[in-house]
Coordinates of C-alpha atoms and ligand atoms in Angstrom, one line a residue:
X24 CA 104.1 114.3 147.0
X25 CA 107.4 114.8 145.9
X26 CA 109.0 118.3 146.6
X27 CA 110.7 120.7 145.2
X28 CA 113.4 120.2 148.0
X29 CA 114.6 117.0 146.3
X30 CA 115.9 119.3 143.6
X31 CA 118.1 121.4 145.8
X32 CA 121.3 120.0 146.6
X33 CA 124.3 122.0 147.7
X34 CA 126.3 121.6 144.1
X35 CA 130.2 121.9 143.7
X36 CA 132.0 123.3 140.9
X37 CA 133.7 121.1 138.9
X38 CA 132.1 117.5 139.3
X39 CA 131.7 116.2 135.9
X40 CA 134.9 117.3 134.7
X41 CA 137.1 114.0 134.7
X42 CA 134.5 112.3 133.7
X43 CA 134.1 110.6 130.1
X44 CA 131.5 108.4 128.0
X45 CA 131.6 105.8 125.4
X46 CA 128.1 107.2 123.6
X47 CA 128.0 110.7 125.2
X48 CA 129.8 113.9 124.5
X49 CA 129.9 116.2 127.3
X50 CA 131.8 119.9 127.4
X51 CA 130.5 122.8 128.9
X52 CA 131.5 126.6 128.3
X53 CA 129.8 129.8 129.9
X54 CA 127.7 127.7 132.4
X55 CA 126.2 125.5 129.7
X56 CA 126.8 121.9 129.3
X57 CA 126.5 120.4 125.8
X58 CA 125.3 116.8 126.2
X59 CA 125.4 114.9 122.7
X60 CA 124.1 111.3 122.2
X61 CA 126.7 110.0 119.9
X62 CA 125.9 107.0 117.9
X63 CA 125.6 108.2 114.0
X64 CA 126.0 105.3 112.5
X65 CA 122.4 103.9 114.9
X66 CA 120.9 107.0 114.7
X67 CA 121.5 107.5 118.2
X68 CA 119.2 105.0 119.3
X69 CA 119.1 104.2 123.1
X70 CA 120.9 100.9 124.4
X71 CA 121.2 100.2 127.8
X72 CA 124.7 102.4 127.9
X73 CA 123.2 104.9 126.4
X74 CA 120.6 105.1 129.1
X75 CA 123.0 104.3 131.8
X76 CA 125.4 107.1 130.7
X77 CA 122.7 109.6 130.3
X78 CA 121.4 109.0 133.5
X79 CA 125.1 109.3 135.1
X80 CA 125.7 112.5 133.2
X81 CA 122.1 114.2 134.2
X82 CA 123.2 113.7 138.2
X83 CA 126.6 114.9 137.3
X84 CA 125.6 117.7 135.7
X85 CA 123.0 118.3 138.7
X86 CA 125.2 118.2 141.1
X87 CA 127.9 120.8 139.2
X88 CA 127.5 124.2 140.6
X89 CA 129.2 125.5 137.7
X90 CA 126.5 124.5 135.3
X91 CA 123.2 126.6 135.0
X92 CA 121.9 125.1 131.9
X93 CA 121.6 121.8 129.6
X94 CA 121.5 121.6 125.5
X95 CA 121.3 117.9 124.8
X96 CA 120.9 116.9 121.0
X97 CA 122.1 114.2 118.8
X98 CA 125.0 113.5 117.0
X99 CA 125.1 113.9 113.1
X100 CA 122.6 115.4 110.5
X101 CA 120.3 112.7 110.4
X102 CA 119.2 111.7 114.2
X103 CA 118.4 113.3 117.8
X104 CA 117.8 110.1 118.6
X105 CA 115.8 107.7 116.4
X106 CA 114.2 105.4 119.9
X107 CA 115.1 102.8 121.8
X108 CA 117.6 100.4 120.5
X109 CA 114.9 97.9 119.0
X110 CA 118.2 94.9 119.0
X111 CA 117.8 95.3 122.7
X112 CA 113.8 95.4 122.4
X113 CA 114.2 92.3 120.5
X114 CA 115.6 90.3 123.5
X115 CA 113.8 91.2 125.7
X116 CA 111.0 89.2 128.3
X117 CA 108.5 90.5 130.6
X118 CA 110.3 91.0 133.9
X119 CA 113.0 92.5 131.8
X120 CA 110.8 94.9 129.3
X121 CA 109.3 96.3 132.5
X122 CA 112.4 96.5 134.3
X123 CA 114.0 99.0 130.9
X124 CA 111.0 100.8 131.0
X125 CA 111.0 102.0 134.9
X126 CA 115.0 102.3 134.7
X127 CA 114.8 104.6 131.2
X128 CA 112.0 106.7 132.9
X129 CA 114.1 107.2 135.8
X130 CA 117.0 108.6 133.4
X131 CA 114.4 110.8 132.3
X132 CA 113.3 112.5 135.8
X133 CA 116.4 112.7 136.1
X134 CA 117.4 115.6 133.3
X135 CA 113.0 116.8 134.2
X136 CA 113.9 116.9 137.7
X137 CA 117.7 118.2 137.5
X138 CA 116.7 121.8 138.6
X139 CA 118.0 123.6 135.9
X140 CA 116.5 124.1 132.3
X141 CA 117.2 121.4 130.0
X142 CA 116.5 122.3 126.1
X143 CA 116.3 119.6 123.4
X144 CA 118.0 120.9 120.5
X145 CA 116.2 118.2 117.9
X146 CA 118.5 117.6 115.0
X147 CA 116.8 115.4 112.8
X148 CA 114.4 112.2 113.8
X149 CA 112.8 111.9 117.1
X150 CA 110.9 108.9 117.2
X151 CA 109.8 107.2 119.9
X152 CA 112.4 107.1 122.8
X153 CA 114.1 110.2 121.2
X154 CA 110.0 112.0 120.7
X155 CA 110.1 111.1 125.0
X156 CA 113.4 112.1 125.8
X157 CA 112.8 114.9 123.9
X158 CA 109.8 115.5 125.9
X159 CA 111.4 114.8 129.2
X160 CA 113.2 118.3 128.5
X161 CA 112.0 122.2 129.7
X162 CA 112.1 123.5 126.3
X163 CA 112.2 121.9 123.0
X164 CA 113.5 123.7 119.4
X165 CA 114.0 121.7 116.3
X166 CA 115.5 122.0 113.0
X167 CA 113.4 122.1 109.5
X168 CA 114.6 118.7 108.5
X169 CA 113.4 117.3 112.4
X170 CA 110.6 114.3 112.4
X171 CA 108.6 113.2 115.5
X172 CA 106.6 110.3 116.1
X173 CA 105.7 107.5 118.6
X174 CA 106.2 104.5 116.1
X175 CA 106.1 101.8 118.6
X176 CA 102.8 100.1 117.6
X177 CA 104.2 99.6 114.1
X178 CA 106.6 97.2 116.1
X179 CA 103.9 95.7 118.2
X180 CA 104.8 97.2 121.1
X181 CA 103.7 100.1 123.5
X182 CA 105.8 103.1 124.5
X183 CA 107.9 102.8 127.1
X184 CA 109.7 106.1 128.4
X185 CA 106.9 108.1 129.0
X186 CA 104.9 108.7 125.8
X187 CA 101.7 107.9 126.6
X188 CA 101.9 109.9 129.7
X189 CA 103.9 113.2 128.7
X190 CA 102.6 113.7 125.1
X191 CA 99.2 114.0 126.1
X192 CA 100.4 116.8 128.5
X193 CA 102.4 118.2 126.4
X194 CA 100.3 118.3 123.0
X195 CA 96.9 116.9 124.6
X196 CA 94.9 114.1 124.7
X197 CA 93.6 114.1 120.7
X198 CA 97.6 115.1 119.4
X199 CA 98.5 112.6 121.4
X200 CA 96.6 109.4 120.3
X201 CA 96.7 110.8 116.8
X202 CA 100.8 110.4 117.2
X203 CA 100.4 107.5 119.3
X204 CA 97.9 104.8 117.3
X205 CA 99.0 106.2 114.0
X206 CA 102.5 105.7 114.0
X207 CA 102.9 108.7 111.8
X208 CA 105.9 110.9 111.8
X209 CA 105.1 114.4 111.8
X210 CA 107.0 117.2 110.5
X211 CA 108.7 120.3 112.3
X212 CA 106.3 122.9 111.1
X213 CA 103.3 120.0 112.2
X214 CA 105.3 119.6 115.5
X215 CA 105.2 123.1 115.9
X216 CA 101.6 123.4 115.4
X217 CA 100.6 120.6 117.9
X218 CA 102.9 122.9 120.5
X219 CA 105.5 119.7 120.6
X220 CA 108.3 122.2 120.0
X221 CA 108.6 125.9 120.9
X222 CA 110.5 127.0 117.3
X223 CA 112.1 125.6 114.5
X224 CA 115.0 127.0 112.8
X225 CA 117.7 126.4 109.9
X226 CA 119.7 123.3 110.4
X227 CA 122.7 125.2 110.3
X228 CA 121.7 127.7 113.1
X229 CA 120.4 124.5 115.4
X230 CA 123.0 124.4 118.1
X231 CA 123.8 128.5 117.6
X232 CA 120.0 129.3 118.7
X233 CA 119.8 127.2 121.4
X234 CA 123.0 128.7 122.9
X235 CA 121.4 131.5 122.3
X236 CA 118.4 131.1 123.5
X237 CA 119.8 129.1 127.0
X238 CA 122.4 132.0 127.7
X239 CA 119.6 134.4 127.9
X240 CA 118.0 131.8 130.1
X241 CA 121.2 131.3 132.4
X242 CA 121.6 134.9 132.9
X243 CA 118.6 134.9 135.4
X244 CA 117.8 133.8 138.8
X245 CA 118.8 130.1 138.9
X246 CA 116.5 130.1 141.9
X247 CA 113.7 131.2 140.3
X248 CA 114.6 129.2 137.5
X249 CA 114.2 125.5 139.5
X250 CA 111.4 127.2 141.2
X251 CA 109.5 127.8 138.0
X252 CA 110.1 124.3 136.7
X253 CA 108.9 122.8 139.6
X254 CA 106.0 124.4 139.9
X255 CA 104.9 123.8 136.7
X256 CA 105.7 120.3 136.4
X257 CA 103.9 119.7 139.8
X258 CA 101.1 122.1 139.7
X259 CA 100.1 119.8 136.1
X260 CA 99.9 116.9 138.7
X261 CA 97.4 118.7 141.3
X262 CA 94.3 120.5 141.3
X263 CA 94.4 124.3 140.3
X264 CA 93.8 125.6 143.8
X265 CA 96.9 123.1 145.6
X266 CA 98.7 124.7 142.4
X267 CA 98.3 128.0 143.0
X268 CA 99.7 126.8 146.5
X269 CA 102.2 125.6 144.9
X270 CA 103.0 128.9 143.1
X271 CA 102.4 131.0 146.7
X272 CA 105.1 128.9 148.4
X273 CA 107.8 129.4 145.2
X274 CA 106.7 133.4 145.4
X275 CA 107.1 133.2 149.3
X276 CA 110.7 131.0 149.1
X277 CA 112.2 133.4 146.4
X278 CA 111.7 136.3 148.6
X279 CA 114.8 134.8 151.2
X280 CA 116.9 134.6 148.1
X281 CA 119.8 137.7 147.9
X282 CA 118.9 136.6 144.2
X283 CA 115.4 138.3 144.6
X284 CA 117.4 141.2 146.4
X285 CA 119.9 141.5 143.3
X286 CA 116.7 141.3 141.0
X287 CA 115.2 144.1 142.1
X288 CA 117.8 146.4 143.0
X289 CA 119.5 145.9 139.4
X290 CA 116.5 146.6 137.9
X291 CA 115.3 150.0 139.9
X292 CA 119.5 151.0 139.6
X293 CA 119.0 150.4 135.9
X294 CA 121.5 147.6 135.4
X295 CA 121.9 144.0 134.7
X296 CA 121.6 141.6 137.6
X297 CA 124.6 139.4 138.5
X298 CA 122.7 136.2 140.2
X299 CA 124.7 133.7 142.1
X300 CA 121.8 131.5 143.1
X301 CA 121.7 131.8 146.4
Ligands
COA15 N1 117.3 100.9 117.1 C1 118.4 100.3 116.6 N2 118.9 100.7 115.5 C2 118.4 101.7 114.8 C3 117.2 102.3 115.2 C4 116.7 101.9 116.4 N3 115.6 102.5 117.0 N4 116.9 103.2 114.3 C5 117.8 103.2 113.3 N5 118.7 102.2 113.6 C6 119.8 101.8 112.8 C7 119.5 101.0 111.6 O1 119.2 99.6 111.9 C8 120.7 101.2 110.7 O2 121.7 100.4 111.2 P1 122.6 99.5 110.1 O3 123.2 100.5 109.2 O4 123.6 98.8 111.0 O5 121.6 98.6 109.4 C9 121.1 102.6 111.0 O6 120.5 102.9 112.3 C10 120.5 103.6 110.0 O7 119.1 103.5 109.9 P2 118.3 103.2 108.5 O8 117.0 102.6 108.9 O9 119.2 102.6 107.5 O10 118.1 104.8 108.1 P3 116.9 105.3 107.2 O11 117.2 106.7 106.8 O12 116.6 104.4 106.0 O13 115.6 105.3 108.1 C11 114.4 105.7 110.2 C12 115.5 106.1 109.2 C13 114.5 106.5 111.4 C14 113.0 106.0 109.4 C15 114.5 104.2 110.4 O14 115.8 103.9 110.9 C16 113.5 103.7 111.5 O15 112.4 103.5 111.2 N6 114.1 103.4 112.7 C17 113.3 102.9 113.8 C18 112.4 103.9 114.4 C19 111.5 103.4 115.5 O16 110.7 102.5 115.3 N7 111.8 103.9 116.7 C20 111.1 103.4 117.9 C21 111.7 102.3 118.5 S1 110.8 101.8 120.0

């Protein structure tokens, strides 16, 4: 079973930096890093670079100490991402369609598994790849003009990055074939009915409410945070007693944190708690 100790790593400030893209924008202010897919004029959609980068920018971002917290959205009004690049779908054969599939779902545990939360800010379509990258994310909020859907069988084709497997999780097991067999793309206020996003807000207030909403969530315990994440995401693999095991040996760990000491001493001195993740 994979543990929550393969989401610790001993992080350095400053990693990501120097770095720079050819599809991604990346900038970061007050501990959060802004990650935008930036292909407009393809609504975004997910070539092999595209994958490749995001994958390279989720580690980075992992292993920057000065980052607590991860917005990704998509460029322009239109698009978070509108799927995979279906030019490079066209190409491909069986050793390499499998091959795309394992490598984009790998880019995908990556930003899951990156030990800090990760919120989808969805700006517009989220089809397909974008519905599962989407889904890869903690926390998802959406704008009113945002559409979801898993159109792949419309192409002929199956999903790929995950959507067979996380959207039954996520919206469960009759949402999900719904989305899945009918192609259909389903609007925010539908979305947020099936429980595939958390809010939807003005498309002009998009990116201001999920700075807002991820400062509040990098002001606490960055421990606790991953701890939380992992537990969840690993306790929906297991039974609900090794879960609750799960949840015991997160409860237990926090307590050798000085963040748990900080916690409750701000809280009983009556002020807020200044958490350094350790
Ligand atoms: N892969 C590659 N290119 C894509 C794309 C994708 N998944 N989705 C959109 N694009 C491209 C279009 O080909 C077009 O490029 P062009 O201007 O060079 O011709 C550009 O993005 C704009 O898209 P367009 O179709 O003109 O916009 P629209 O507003 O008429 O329709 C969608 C928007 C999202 C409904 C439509 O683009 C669409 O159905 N896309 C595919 C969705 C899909 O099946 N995703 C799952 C793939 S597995």
């Amino acid at each position: 079973m994979r543990s929550f100790y393969s989401n610790i790593r001993i992080p350095q400030a400053g990693l990501f930096s120097g770095m720079s893209y050819q599809t991604l924008l990346l900038e970061t202010r007050d501990g959060i890093a802004f990650l935008t897919i930036n292909r407009p004029d393809k609504l975004n959609a997910l070539n092999d670079l595209v994958v490749s980068e995001l994958h390279q920018a989720a580690l980075a971002i992992k292993a920057d100490a000065s980052v607590r917290g991860v917005i990704l959205t998509g460029s322009g009004p239109k698009a978070f991402v509108a799927g995979a690049d279906i030019g490079d779908l066209a190409k491909q054969g069986v050793i390499d369609g499998r091959a795309r599939a394992l490598n984009g779902q790998q880019m995908l545990f990556a930003f899951e598994r990156l030990g800090k939360p990760v919120l989808a800010a969805v700006n517009g379509f989220a089809l397909g790849g974008g519905c599962e990258l989407a889904m890869a994310c903690h926390i998802r909020i959406c704008s009113e003009n945002a559409r979801f859907g898993q159109p792949e069988v419309n192409l002929g084709i199956t999903p790929g990055y995950g959507g067979t497997q996380r959207l039954p999780r996520i919206v469960g097991k009759g949402n999900a074939l719904y989305l899945l067999l009918s192609a259909e793309h389903v609007n925010a206020p539908d979305a947020l009915r099936m429980g595939l996003v958390s809010r939807v807000v003005p498309q002009d207030q998009l990116l201001a409410e999920a700075e807002k909403l991820m400062k509040t969530i990098v002001a606490k315990g960055p421990v606790a945070l991953a701890l939380t994440i992992d537990a969840v995401d690993r306790g929906l693999e297991t039974s609900l007693e090794e879960g609750m095991r799960i949840e015991a040996d997160a409860f237990g760990l926090v307590a050798s944190t000085s963040d748990m000491k900080e916690g409750l001493t701000a809280f009983l001195e009556k002020r807020a708690a200044k958490f350094e993740g350790k």
